[in-house]
Amino acid sequence: MHIWVDADACPVVIKEILFRAAERTQIQTTLIANHAMRIPPSKFVNFYQVSAGFDVADNEIVKRLAAGDLVITGDIPLASEAINKGAIALNPRGDLYTTENIKARLNMRDFMETLRSTGVDTGGPPPINQKDRQNFANQLDRYLTQNS
């Protein structure tokens, strides 16, 4: 198993949880982003920088992942592609994307995108809070315990 992180929009606090989990479980974790970022010195944590552009990091993750891998992303289309390849997808708030819920999430995303394109201010998600961090850490731990 490998953990792939859509790192461009992943909150720092979530990355820190992932760094600790990679060390604890000795699972390879790769952050992919289109801008440079710091990672801790570790033989279990890697960083791969891609060129700037729409979905370049997402496409790189999809290209590299294998069935059974874990993808950390808030990007619903990327989560859908990961699921289609047999991977597991988890968002930074601790919500697990599944074959049962991904279609509904894609539909809601598309609906909200349509609203935004007509000028409706849909707002954005609230900042990650302590409950979100705890949900993420718990879901990650549950997954790693079951699959390592």
PDB file of C-alpha atoms in Angstrom:
ATOM      1  CA  MET A   1       0.000   0.000   0.000  1.00  0.00           C
ATOM      2  CA  HIS A   2       1.077   3.548  -0.753  1.00  0.00           C
ATOM      3  CA  ILE A   3      -0.460   6.837   0.409  1.00  0.00           C
ATOM      4  CA  TRP A   4      -0.778   9.538  -2.260  1.00  0.00           C
ATOM      5  CA  VAL A   5      -1.503  13.092  -1.166  1.00  0.00           C
ATOM      6  CA  ASP A   6      -3.044  15.733  -3.417  1.00  0.00           C
ATOM      7  CA  ALA A   7      -0.842  18.233  -1.626  1.00  0.00           C
ATOM      8  CA  ASP A   8      -1.651  21.532  -3.345  1.00  0.00           C
ATOM      9  CA  ALA A   9      -4.773  22.131  -1.262  1.00  0.00           C
ATOM     10  CA  CYS A  10      -4.108  19.772   1.650  1.00  0.00           C
ATOM     11  CA  PRO A  11      -4.030  21.709   4.944  1.00  0.00           C
ATOM     12  CA  VAL A  12      -0.724  21.759   6.812  1.00  0.00           C
ATOM     13  CA  VAL A  13      -2.278  20.181   9.918  1.00  0.00           C
ATOM     14  CA  ILE A  14      -3.448  17.202   7.819  1.00  0.00           C
ATOM     15  CA  LYS A  15       0.006  16.827   6.254  1.00  0.00           C
ATOM     16  CA  GLU A  16       1.503  16.724   9.755  1.00  0.00           C
ATOM     17  CA  ILE A  17      -0.882  13.915  10.737  1.00  0.00           C
ATOM     18  CA  LEU A  18       0.153  12.043   7.579  1.00  0.00           C
ATOM     19  CA  PHE A  19       3.870  12.533   8.281  1.00  0.00           C
ATOM     20  CA  ARG A  20       3.473  11.050  11.766  1.00  0.00           C
ATOM     21  CA  ALA A  21       1.387   8.155  10.426  1.00  0.00           C
ATOM     22  CA  ALA A  22       3.961   7.382   7.717  1.00  0.00           C
ATOM     23  CA  GLU A  23       6.714   7.129  10.310  1.00  0.00           C
ATOM     24  CA  ARG A  24       4.623   5.108  12.744  1.00  0.00           C
ATOM     25  CA  THR A  25       3.371   2.611  10.158  1.00  0.00           C
ATOM     26  CA  GLN A  26       6.382   2.757   7.824  1.00  0.00           C
ATOM     27  CA  ILE A  27       4.072   3.206   4.821  1.00  0.00           C
ATOM     28  CA  GLN A  28       5.414   5.107   1.834  1.00  0.00           C
ATOM     29  CA  THR A  29       3.645   8.452   1.541  1.00  0.00           C
ATOM     30  CA  THR A  30       4.091  10.703  -1.477  1.00  0.00           C
ATOM     31  CA  LEU A  31       2.904  14.283  -1.695  1.00  0.00           C
ATOM     32  CA  ILE A  32       2.323  15.566  -5.220  1.00  0.00           C
ATOM     33  CA  ALA A  33       1.926  19.282  -5.910  1.00  0.00           C
ATOM     34  CA  ASN A  34       2.708  21.893  -8.515  1.00  0.00           C
ATOM     35  CA  HIS A  35       4.607  24.119  -6.100  1.00  0.00           C
ATOM     36  CA  ALA A  36       7.568  23.365  -3.853  1.00  0.00           C
ATOM     37  CA  MET A  37       6.897  22.383  -0.262  1.00  0.00           C
ATOM     38  CA  ARG A  38       8.829  21.198   2.728  1.00  0.00           C
ATOM     39  CA  ILE A  39       8.589  17.683   3.986  1.00  0.00           C
ATOM     40  CA  PRO A  40      10.322  16.206   7.007  1.00  0.00           C
ATOM     41  CA  PRO A  41      13.444  14.132   6.493  1.00  0.00           C
ATOM     42  CA  SER A  42      12.099  10.597   6.302  1.00  0.00           C
ATOM     43  CA  LYS A  43      12.592   7.474   4.252  1.00  0.00           C
ATOM     44  CA  PHE A  44       8.794   7.070   4.250  1.00  0.00           C
ATOM     45  CA  VAL A  45       7.774  10.547   3.060  1.00  0.00           C
ATOM     46  CA  ASN A  46       8.489  11.769  -0.474  1.00  0.00           C
ATOM     47  CA  PHE A  47       7.599  14.810  -2.520  1.00  0.00           C
ATOM     48  CA  TYR A  48       7.114  15.007  -6.267  1.00  0.00           C
ATOM     49  CA  GLN A  49       6.643  18.375  -7.946  1.00  0.00           C
ATOM     50  CA  VAL A  50       4.713  18.544 -11.213  1.00  0.00           C
ATOM     51  CA  SER A  51       4.427  21.438 -13.625  1.00  0.00           C
ATOM     52  CA  ALA A  52       1.701  24.010 -13.100  1.00  0.00           C
ATOM     53  CA  GLY A  53      -1.559  23.449 -14.905  1.00  0.00           C
ATOM     54  CA  PHE A  54      -5.110  22.300 -14.497  1.00  0.00           C
ATOM     55  CA  ASP A  55      -5.283  18.789 -12.961  1.00  0.00           C
ATOM     56  CA  VAL A  56      -1.578  18.064 -13.571  1.00  0.00           C
ATOM     57  CA  ALA A  57      -1.054  16.853  -9.985  1.00  0.00           C
ATOM     58  CA  ASP A  58      -4.313  14.879 -10.063  1.00  0.00           C
ATOM     59  CA  ASN A  59      -3.338  13.179 -13.318  1.00  0.00           C
ATOM     60  CA  GLU A  60       0.076  12.262 -11.891  1.00  0.00           C
ATOM     61  CA  ILE A  61      -1.535  10.661  -8.852  1.00  0.00           C
ATOM     62  CA  VAL A  62      -3.941   8.642 -11.024  1.00  0.00           C
ATOM     63  CA  LYS A  63      -1.054   7.521 -13.233  1.00  0.00           C
ATOM     64  CA  ARG A  64       1.003   6.285 -10.267  1.00  0.00           C
ATOM     65  CA  LEU A  65      -1.584   4.778  -7.923  1.00  0.00           C
ATOM     66  CA  ALA A  66      -2.473   1.105  -7.716  1.00  0.00           C
ATOM     67  CA  ALA A  67      -5.435  -0.806  -6.362  1.00  0.00           C
ATOM     68  CA  GLY A  68      -5.355  -0.797  -2.573  1.00  0.00           C
ATOM     69  CA  ASP A  69      -3.525   2.540  -2.325  1.00  0.00           C
ATOM     70  CA  LEU A  70      -4.934   5.410  -0.282  1.00  0.00           C
ATOM     71  CA  VAL A  71      -5.446   8.844  -1.858  1.00  0.00           C
ATOM     72  CA  ILE A  72      -5.869  11.920   0.339  1.00  0.00           C
ATOM     73  CA  THR A  73      -7.815  14.573  -1.553  1.00  0.00           C
ATOM     74  CA  GLY A  74     -10.678  16.989  -1.343  1.00  0.00           C
ATOM     75  CA  ASP A  75     -11.019  16.824  -5.129  1.00  0.00           C
ATOM     76  CA  ILE A  76     -14.116  14.745  -5.879  1.00  0.00           C
ATOM     77  CA  PRO A  77     -13.259  13.932  -9.529  1.00  0.00           C
ATOM     78  CA  LEU A  78      -9.811  12.710  -8.405  1.00  0.00           C
ATOM     79  CA  ALA A  79     -11.441  10.624  -5.667  1.00  0.00           C
ATOM     80  CA  SER A  80     -13.759   9.121  -8.287  1.00  0.00           C
ATOM     81  CA  GLU A  81     -10.838   8.187 -10.545  1.00  0.00           C
ATOM     82  CA  ALA A  82      -8.988   6.669  -7.589  1.00  0.00           C
ATOM     83  CA  ILE A  83     -12.010   4.557  -6.663  1.00  0.00           C
ATOM     84  CA  ASN A  84     -12.355   3.431 -10.280  1.00  0.00           C
ATOM     85  CA  LYS A  85      -8.757   2.153 -10.101  1.00  0.00           C
ATOM     86  CA  GLY A  86      -9.457   0.211  -6.901  1.00  0.00           C
ATOM     87  CA  ALA A  87      -7.896   2.707  -4.507  1.00  0.00           C
ATOM     88  CA  ILE A  88      -9.439   4.240  -1.399  1.00  0.00           C
ATOM     89  CA  ALA A  89     -10.004   8.001  -1.181  1.00  0.00           C
ATOM     90  CA  LEU A  90     -10.224  10.048   2.009  1.00  0.00           C
ATOM     91  CA  ASN A  91     -10.769  13.781   2.232  1.00  0.00           C
ATOM     92  CA  PRO A  92      -8.972  16.053   4.718  1.00  0.00           C
ATOM     93  CA  ARG A  93     -12.110  16.286   6.878  1.00  0.00           C
ATOM     94  CA  GLY A  94     -12.143  12.516   7.395  1.00  0.00           C
ATOM     95  CA  ASP A  95     -14.919  11.649   4.939  1.00  0.00           C
ATOM     96  CA  LEU A  96     -14.291   8.402   3.120  1.00  0.00           C
ATOM     97  CA  TYR A  97     -15.285   8.403  -0.530  1.00  0.00           C
ATOM     98  CA  THR A  98     -16.810   5.080  -1.541  1.00  0.00           C
ATOM     99  CA  THR A  99     -18.378   3.460  -4.578  1.00  0.00           C
ATOM    100  CA  GLU A 100     -21.685   3.977  -2.761  1.00  0.00           C
ATOM    101  CA  ASN A 101     -21.364   7.752  -2.258  1.00  0.00           C
ATOM    102  CA  ILE A 102     -19.060   9.059  -5.000  1.00  0.00           C
ATOM    103  CA  LYS A 103     -21.745   9.479  -7.682  1.00  0.00           C
ATOM    104  CA  ALA A 104     -23.924  11.579  -5.368  1.00  0.00           C
ATOM    105  CA  ARG A 105     -20.920  13.700  -4.408  1.00  0.00           C
ATOM    106  CA  LEU A 106     -20.003  14.212  -8.077  1.00  0.00           C
ATOM    107  CA  ASN A 107     -23.592  15.230  -8.847  1.00  0.00           C
ATOM    108  CA  MET A 108     -23.641  17.720  -5.962  1.00  0.00           C
ATOM    109  CA  ARG A 109     -20.261  19.122  -7.040  1.00  0.00           C
ATOM    110  CA  ASP A 110     -21.520  19.582 -10.606  1.00  0.00           C
ATOM    111  CA  PHE A 111     -24.720  21.226  -9.355  1.00  0.00           C
ATOM    112  CA  MET A 112     -22.754  23.681  -7.197  1.00  0.00           C
ATOM    113  CA  GLU A 113     -20.426  24.406 -10.127  1.00  0.00           C
ATOM    114  CA  THR A 114     -23.477  25.201 -12.283  1.00  0.00           C
ATOM    115  CA  LEU A 115     -24.775  27.574  -9.611  1.00  0.00           C
ATOM    116  CA  ARG A 116     -21.411  29.328  -9.358  1.00  0.00           C
ATOM    117  CA  SER A 117     -21.197  29.698 -13.154  1.00  0.00           C
ATOM    118  CA  THR A 118     -24.525  31.568 -13.113  1.00  0.00           C
ATOM    119  CA  GLY A 119     -23.191  34.027 -10.537  1.00  0.00           C
ATOM    120  CA  VAL A 120     -24.654  32.513  -7.378  1.00  0.00           C
ATOM    121  CA  ASP A 121     -22.279  32.878  -4.428  1.00  0.00           C
ATOM    122  CA  THR A 122     -22.299  29.418  -2.876  1.00  0.00           C
ATOM    123  CA  GLY A 123     -19.594  30.273  -0.370  1.00  0.00           C
ATOM    124  CA  GLY A 124     -16.935  27.742   0.352  1.00  0.00           C
ATOM    125  CA  PRO A 125     -16.287  25.116   2.936  1.00  0.00           C
ATOM    126  CA  PRO A 126     -15.524  26.364   6.428  1.00  0.00           C
ATOM    127  CA  PRO A 127     -11.922  26.150   7.653  1.00  0.00           C
ATOM    128  CA  ILE A 128     -10.806  22.799   9.016  1.00  0.00           C
ATOM    129  CA  ASN A 129     -11.520  22.677  12.724  1.00  0.00           C
ATOM    130  CA  GLN A 130     -10.462  20.421  15.601  1.00  0.00           C
ATOM    131  CA  LYS A 131     -13.358  18.015  14.982  1.00  0.00           C
ATOM    132  CA  ASP A 132     -12.360  17.678  11.312  1.00  0.00           C
ATOM    133  CA  ARG A 133      -8.736  16.979  12.285  1.00  0.00           C
ATOM    134  CA  GLN A 134      -9.871  14.345  14.771  1.00  0.00           C
ATOM    135  CA  ASN A 135     -12.216  12.747  12.222  1.00  0.00           C
ATOM    136  CA  PHE A 136      -9.395  12.601   9.687  1.00  0.00           C
ATOM    137  CA  ALA A 137      -6.915  11.132  12.165  1.00  0.00           C
ATOM    138  CA  ASN A 138      -9.437   8.525  13.342  1.00  0.00           C
ATOM    139  CA  GLN A 139     -10.445   7.484   9.818  1.00  0.00           C
ATOM    140  CA  LEU A 140      -6.798   7.302   8.708  1.00  0.00           C
ATOM    141  CA  ASP A 141      -5.860   5.227  11.747  1.00  0.00           C
ATOM    142  CA  ARG A 142      -8.821   2.902  11.209  1.00  0.00           C
ATOM    143  CA  TYR A 143      -7.850   2.374   7.569  1.00  0.00           C
ATOM    144  CA  LEU A 144      -4.149   1.856   8.304  1.00  0.00           C
ATOM    145  CA  THR A 145      -4.914  -0.595  11.108  1.00  0.00           C
ATOM    146  CA  GLN A 146      -7.198  -2.674   8.865  1.00  0.00           C
ATOM    147  CA  ASN A 147      -4.851  -2.656   5.871  1.00  0.00           C
ATOM    148  CA  SER A 148      -1.325  -3.002   7.193  1.00  0.00           C
TER     149      SER A 148
END
